[in-house]
Short mmCIF file of C-alpha atoms and ligand atoms in Angstrom, two decimals:
data_model
loop_
_atom_site.label_atom_id
_atom_site.label_comp_id
_atom_site.label_asym_id
_atom_site.label_seq_id
_atom_site.Cartn_x
_atom_site.Cartn_y
_atom_site.Cartn_z
CA UNK A 17 0.00 0.00 0.00
CA UNK A 18 1.56 3.30 -1.04
CA UNK A 19 1.77 6.16 1.37
CA UNK A 20 -0.37 9.26 0.96
CA UNK A 21 1.73 12.40 1.39
CA UNK A 22 0.34 15.88 2.05
CA UNK A 23 3.15 18.39 1.58
CA UNK A 24 3.05 22.16 1.98
CA UNK A 25 5.28 24.16 -0.34
CA UNK A 26 5.65 27.56 1.31
CA UNK A 27 7.62 28.94 -1.66
CA UNK A 28 9.26 32.29 -0.80
CA UNK A 29 7.03 32.94 2.22
CA UNK A 30 7.43 33.15 6.00
CA UNK A 31 10.29 34.57 8.05
CA UNK A 32 11.36 33.06 11.37
CA UNK A 33 8.50 34.52 13.42
CA UNK A 34 5.92 33.47 10.85
CA UNK A 35 7.45 29.99 10.80
CA UNK A 36 6.93 29.75 14.57
CA UNK A 37 3.41 31.13 14.31
CA UNK A 38 2.48 28.47 11.78
CA UNK A 39 4.29 25.43 13.11
CA UNK A 40 3.36 25.67 16.77
CA UNK A 41 -0.41 25.35 16.18
CA UNK A 42 0.17 22.77 13.45
CA UNK A 43 2.24 20.69 15.83
CA UNK A 44 -0.28 21.09 18.67
CA UNK A 45 -3.07 19.91 16.39
CA UNK A 46 -1.29 16.84 15.08
CA UNK A 47 0.85 15.75 18.00
CA UNK A 48 0.17 12.25 19.26
CA UNK A 49 -2.21 11.48 16.40
CA UNK A 50 -1.75 8.24 14.57
CA UNK A 51 -1.87 9.67 11.07
CA UNK A 52 -2.53 7.65 7.94
CA UNK A 53 -0.98 10.34 5.79
CA UNK A 54 2.57 11.62 5.89
CA UNK A 55 2.59 15.36 6.59
CA UNK A 56 5.51 17.37 5.20
CA UNK A 57 6.22 21.09 5.40
CA UNK A 58 8.69 22.69 3.01
CA UNK A 59 9.74 26.11 4.36
CA UNK A 60 12.34 28.35 2.70
CA UNK A 61 15.99 27.52 3.46
CA UNK A 62 16.23 30.21 6.14
CA UNK A 63 13.51 28.53 8.22
CA UNK A 64 14.62 24.92 7.87
CA UNK A 65 16.78 24.81 10.98
CA UNK A 66 14.19 26.34 13.29
CA UNK A 67 11.41 24.29 11.69
CA UNK A 68 13.19 21.02 12.31
CA UNK A 69 13.85 22.11 15.88
CA UNK A 70 10.17 22.91 16.47
CA UNK A 71 9.07 19.64 14.88
CA UNK A 72 11.67 17.40 16.52
CA UNK A 73 10.09 14.14 17.70
CA UNK A 74 6.77 14.85 16.01
CA UNK A 75 5.02 13.09 13.15
CA UNK A 76 5.54 16.09 10.83
CA UNK A 77 8.42 15.87 8.35
CA UNK A 78 10.55 18.61 6.87
CA UNK A 79 11.35 19.16 3.20
CA UNK A 80 13.36 21.73 1.27
CA UNK A 81 12.17 23.39 -1.92
CA UNK A 82 15.34 22.89 -3.96
CA UNK A 83 19.00 21.88 -3.73
CA UNK A 84 22.08 21.75 -5.93
CA UNK A 85 23.57 18.50 -7.21
CA UNK A 86 27.09 19.12 -5.90
CA UNK A 87 28.07 18.42 -2.30
CA UNK A 88 30.27 21.45 -1.63
CA UNK A 89 32.46 23.98 -3.40
CA UNK A 90 32.42 27.26 -5.28
CA UNK A 91 28.70 27.47 -6.12
CA UNK A 92 27.66 30.80 -4.66
CA UNK A 93 24.12 30.86 -3.40
CA UNK A 94 23.51 27.14 -3.67
CA UNK A 95 22.54 24.61 -0.97
CA UNK A 96 23.76 21.01 -0.98
CA UNK A 97 22.05 17.75 0.00
CA UNK A 98 24.56 17.36 2.81
CA UNK A 99 23.46 20.71 4.25
CA UNK A 100 19.79 19.70 4.00
CA UNK A 101 20.52 16.48 5.86
CA UNK A 102 22.30 18.43 8.58
CA UNK A 103 19.05 20.29 9.32
CA UNK A 104 17.16 16.98 9.32
CA UNK A 105 15.34 17.38 6.03
CA UNK A 106 13.77 14.16 4.81
CA UNK A 107 12.30 15.44 1.56
CA UNK A 108 13.29 17.89 -1.16
CA UNK A 109 11.06 19.29 -3.90
CA UNK A 110 12.88 19.14 -7.25
CA UNK A 111 11.97 20.48 -10.67
CA UNK A 112 9.06 22.66 -9.53
CA UNK A 113 7.66 24.52 -12.53
CA UNK A 114 8.70 27.83 -10.97
CA UNK A 115 12.30 26.54 -10.88
CA UNK A 116 11.96 25.45 -14.48
CA UNK A 117 10.39 28.72 -15.63
CA UNK A 118 12.39 31.34 -13.70
CA UNK A 119 15.68 29.54 -13.11
CA UNK A 120 16.12 27.53 -16.28
CA UNK A 121 15.98 24.06 -14.76
CA UNK A 122 15.82 21.29 -17.31
CA UNK A 123 14.94 17.62 -16.96
CA UNK A 124 18.66 16.88 -17.18
CA UNK A 125 19.46 19.15 -14.23
CA UNK A 126 16.54 17.76 -12.24
CA UNK A 127 17.77 14.22 -12.97
CA UNK A 128 21.20 15.04 -11.53
CA UNK A 129 19.57 16.52 -8.45
CA UNK A 130 17.30 13.50 -7.98
CA UNK A 131 20.28 11.13 -8.01
CA UNK A 132 22.27 13.28 -5.59
CA UNK A 133 19.31 13.72 -3.23
CA UNK A 134 18.80 9.95 -3.01
CA UNK A 135 22.53 9.37 -2.51
CA UNK A 136 22.26 11.55 0.60
CA UNK A 137 19.15 9.86 1.92
CA UNK A 138 16.68 12.56 0.88
CA UNK A 139 13.38 11.68 -0.76
CA UNK A 140 12.89 13.82 -3.86
CA UNK A 141 9.40 15.09 -4.67
CA UNK A 142 9.87 15.43 -8.41
CA UNK A 143 7.50 17.79 -10.20
CA UNK A 144 6.20 17.33 -13.73
CA UNK A 145 3.31 18.91 -15.58
CA UNK A 146 2.17 20.47 -18.82
CA UNK A 147 1.46 24.12 -19.62
CA UNK A 148 -1.98 25.30 -20.70
CA UNK A 149 -0.81 25.61 -24.30
CA UNK A 150 0.50 22.06 -24.26
CA UNK A 151 -2.78 20.76 -22.83
CA UNK A 152 -4.83 22.67 -25.38
CA UNK A 153 -2.64 21.29 -28.17
CA UNK A 154 -3.34 17.75 -26.95
CA UNK A 155 0.30 17.30 -25.89
CA UNK A 156 -0.19 16.50 -22.20
CA UNK A 157 0.85 12.85 -22.35
CA UNK A 158 3.73 13.59 -24.71
CA UNK A 159 5.08 16.26 -22.33
CA UNK A 160 4.63 14.06 -19.26
CA UNK A 161 6.40 11.18 -20.98
CA UNK A 162 9.36 13.34 -21.93
CA UNK A 163 9.64 14.82 -18.44
CA UNK A 164 9.24 11.51 -16.60
CA UNK A 165 11.81 9.77 -18.82
CA UNK A 166 14.18 12.71 -18.39
CA UNK A 167 13.97 13.16 -14.64
CA UNK A 168 14.11 9.41 -13.89
CA UNK A 169 16.83 8.58 -16.45
CA UNK A 170 19.32 6.02 -15.16
CA UNK A 171 17.70 5.47 -11.75
CA UNK A 172 17.95 1.98 -10.33
CA UNK A 173 14.96 0.06 -8.99
CA UNK A 174 16.36 0.61 -5.50
CA UNK A 175 16.63 4.38 -6.03
CA UNK A 176 13.07 4.51 -7.36
CA UNK A 177 11.77 3.33 -3.99
CA UNK A 178 12.69 6.75 -2.59
CA UNK A 179 11.10 8.85 -5.32
CA UNK A 180 7.82 10.75 -5.05
CA UNK A 181 6.28 12.28 -8.17
CA UNK A 182 4.10 15.40 -8.06
CA UNK A 183 1.86 15.91 -11.08
CA UNK A 184 1.50 19.68 -11.21
CA UNK A 185 -0.17 21.05 -14.33
CA UNK A 186 1.46 24.46 -14.75
CA UNK A 187 -1.89 26.09 -15.58
CA UNK A 188 -3.25 25.05 -12.20
CA UNK A 189 -0.43 26.34 -10.03
CA UNK A 190 -1.34 29.48 -8.11
CA UNK A 191 -4.21 30.21 -10.51
CA UNK A 192 -7.18 29.07 -8.44
CA UNK A 193 -8.04 26.74 -11.31
CA UNK A 194 -7.41 23.18 -10.19
CA UNK A 195 -7.41 20.17 -12.48
CA UNK A 196 -10.68 18.29 -12.20
CA UNK A 197 -10.45 14.98 -10.32
CA UNK A 198 -10.84 13.20 -13.67
CA UNK A 199 -8.04 15.20 -15.28
CA UNK A 200 -5.73 14.51 -12.33
CA UNK A 201 -6.63 10.82 -12.30
CA UNK A 202 -6.12 10.47 -16.06
CA UNK A 203 -2.67 12.11 -15.99
CA UNK A 204 -1.55 10.27 -12.87
CA UNK A 205 -2.67 6.88 -14.15
CA UNK A 206 -0.70 7.65 -17.30
CA UNK A 207 2.40 8.44 -15.20
CA UNK A 208 2.02 5.21 -13.20
CA UNK A 209 1.66 3.11 -16.34
CA UNK A 210 4.68 4.84 -17.83
CA UNK A 211 6.74 4.08 -14.73
CA UNK A 212 5.56 0.45 -14.87
CA UNK A 213 6.92 0.26 -18.41
CA UNK A 214 10.20 1.99 -17.57
CA UNK A 215 10.80 0.00 -14.36
CA UNK A 216 8.25 -2.61 -13.31
CA UNK A 217 4.74 -2.90 -11.97
CA UNK A 218 5.85 -3.29 -8.35
CA UNK A 219 7.78 -0.01 -8.48
CA UNK A 220 4.84 1.73 -10.16
CA UNK A 221 2.30 0.44 -7.64
CA UNK A 222 4.45 1.58 -4.72
CA UNK A 223 5.12 5.02 -6.19
CA UNK A 224 3.42 7.91 -4.43
CA UNK A 225 2.09 10.34 -7.04
CA UNK A 226 0.83 13.61 -5.60
CA UNK A 227 -1.40 16.12 -7.33
CA UNK A 228 -0.52 19.81 -7.07
CA UNK A 229 -2.24 22.90 -8.41
CA UNK A 230 -4.72 25.08 -6.50
CA UNK A 231 -5.58 22.40 -3.95
CA UNK A 232 -7.90 23.86 -1.30
CA UNK A 233 -9.87 22.48 1.65
CA UNK A 234 -12.91 22.52 -0.65
CA UNK A 235 -11.50 20.45 -3.52
CA UNK A 236 -8.96 18.29 -1.65
CA UNK A 237 -11.17 15.30 -0.90
CA UNK A 238 -12.50 14.90 -4.45
CA UNK A 239 -8.94 14.95 -5.80
CA UNK A 240 -7.43 12.75 -3.10
CA UNK A 241 -10.10 10.09 -3.38
CA UNK A 242 -9.05 9.33 -6.98
CA UNK A 243 -7.31 5.94 -7.18
CA UNK A 244 -4.01 7.25 -8.57
CA UNK A 245 -3.88 10.46 -6.51
CA UNK A 246 -1.73 9.61 -3.51
CA UNK A 247 -1.43 12.99 -1.90
CA UNK A 248 -1.14 16.68 -2.56
CA UNK A 249 1.59 19.22 -3.01
CA UNK A 250 -0.05 22.37 -1.72
CA UNK A 251 1.17 25.91 -2.30
CA UNK A 252 -1.10 28.80 -1.34
CA UNK A 253 -3.41 26.82 0.93
CA UNK A 254 -0.45 25.48 2.92
CA UNK A 255 0.30 28.96 4.27
CA UNK A 256 -2.71 29.04 6.61
CA UNK A 257 -2.79 26.49 9.42
CA UNK A 258 -6.55 25.98 9.30
CA UNK A 259 -6.62 25.37 5.56
CA UNK A 260 -3.63 23.04 5.67
CA UNK A 261 -5.17 21.04 8.54
CA UNK A 262 -8.41 20.66 6.57
CA UNK A 263 -6.47 19.32 3.59
CA UNK A 264 -4.65 16.87 5.88
CA UNK A 265 -8.03 15.77 7.22
CA UNK A 266 -9.34 15.24 3.67
CA UNK A 267 -6.25 13.14 3.02
CA UNK A 268 -6.88 11.09 6.16
CA UNK A 269 -10.46 10.37 5.09
CA UNK A 270 -9.48 9.46 1.53
CA UNK A 271 -6.57 7.34 2.72
CA UNK A 272 -8.69 5.34 5.18
CA UNK A 273 -11.36 4.80 2.51
CA UNK A 274 -8.76 3.51 0.05
CA UNK A 275 -7.41 1.05 2.60
CA UNK A 276 -10.88 -0.44 3.16
C1 PEP B 305 2.83 24.50 -5.73
O1 PEP B 305 3.49 25.46 -5.40
O2 PEP B 305 3.40 23.42 -5.91
C2 PEP B 305 1.39 24.66 -5.91
C3 PEP B 305 0.72 23.63 -6.31
O3 PEP B 305 0.86 25.88 -5.63
P1 PEP B 305 -0.72 26.24 -5.43
O4 PEP B 305 -1.28 25.20 -4.50
O5 PEP B 305 -0.73 27.59 -4.84
O6 PEP B 305 -1.35 26.17 -6.77
#
C-alpha cells in the first residue's frame, strides 16, 4: 500500500517569526495522532533549521524546496544535500515549474539533483506537468512522458523506492483553477503506467504520485479520493494552518477509505 503524502510548499514565504506562528499550532493539532498520511512542510531555506527544531520528535516531516547537485564547493548561493541532511530534512522538492520557468531548470538538471538527493538519503518530490498551451494542443501525455523519462533517467529500482512524483499542471499552479479529479486521475494513471513500463509494476504500484495545483480544503477530498492520486503538493493553501489542517483531514479520510 503506497503512502499518501500531504506536503506544503511555502515557496518564498514566512520569516522566522511566521514559521513559529504556523508550526506551533500545526504541531499542537497533530501531535500524538496516529496519522494515515505523511505530513511534510517545506519552508524556505532560512527557516529549515528552526522548523526542524520545532518539529523534533513529532510526526511532521521537513522538506526543502530545492538543492544543488554538488556536495560542496564554489557554487555561490547554492545549498547542498549534505546541508539539507544536517538540518534533518527528509524530503526535497525538485523540478518545480517555478524553478523550471524562472531559473532555467531542465529535466537533465533535475535528474542530476534526484540522483544526488537519493545518494544523501533525501526523498525527492519530483514535479512534472504540462502548460496550458500544451494541454490545449493535446500534448499533455507527450510532455509528461518526456519529463518523466528525463527526470528518472538512469535510476535503479532501489533508487526509485525513494522517489515521489508530483503531477502539477502548470496552468493550475497558483491560478485558483485546479485540475478536475478526472483530469488529475487520467494524468496520474498515465504516469504510473509509464513508470511500470520503464521500471516494473511493483515499483509503479508503490510510487506515491501527488497532485498539485490550486488544492484547497474545498476540492482536496474529491482529488485525493481518486485511485491514482496519492497525496497533494499544496502551495497557497499550505500557508494558513486551518486550511492546511483541513487538507490533511481530507487526506486522512481518503486514505482510510482507500485502505478499506
Ligand atoms: C505548488 O506550489 O506546488 C502549488 C501547487 O501551488 P498552489 O497550490 O498555490 O497552486
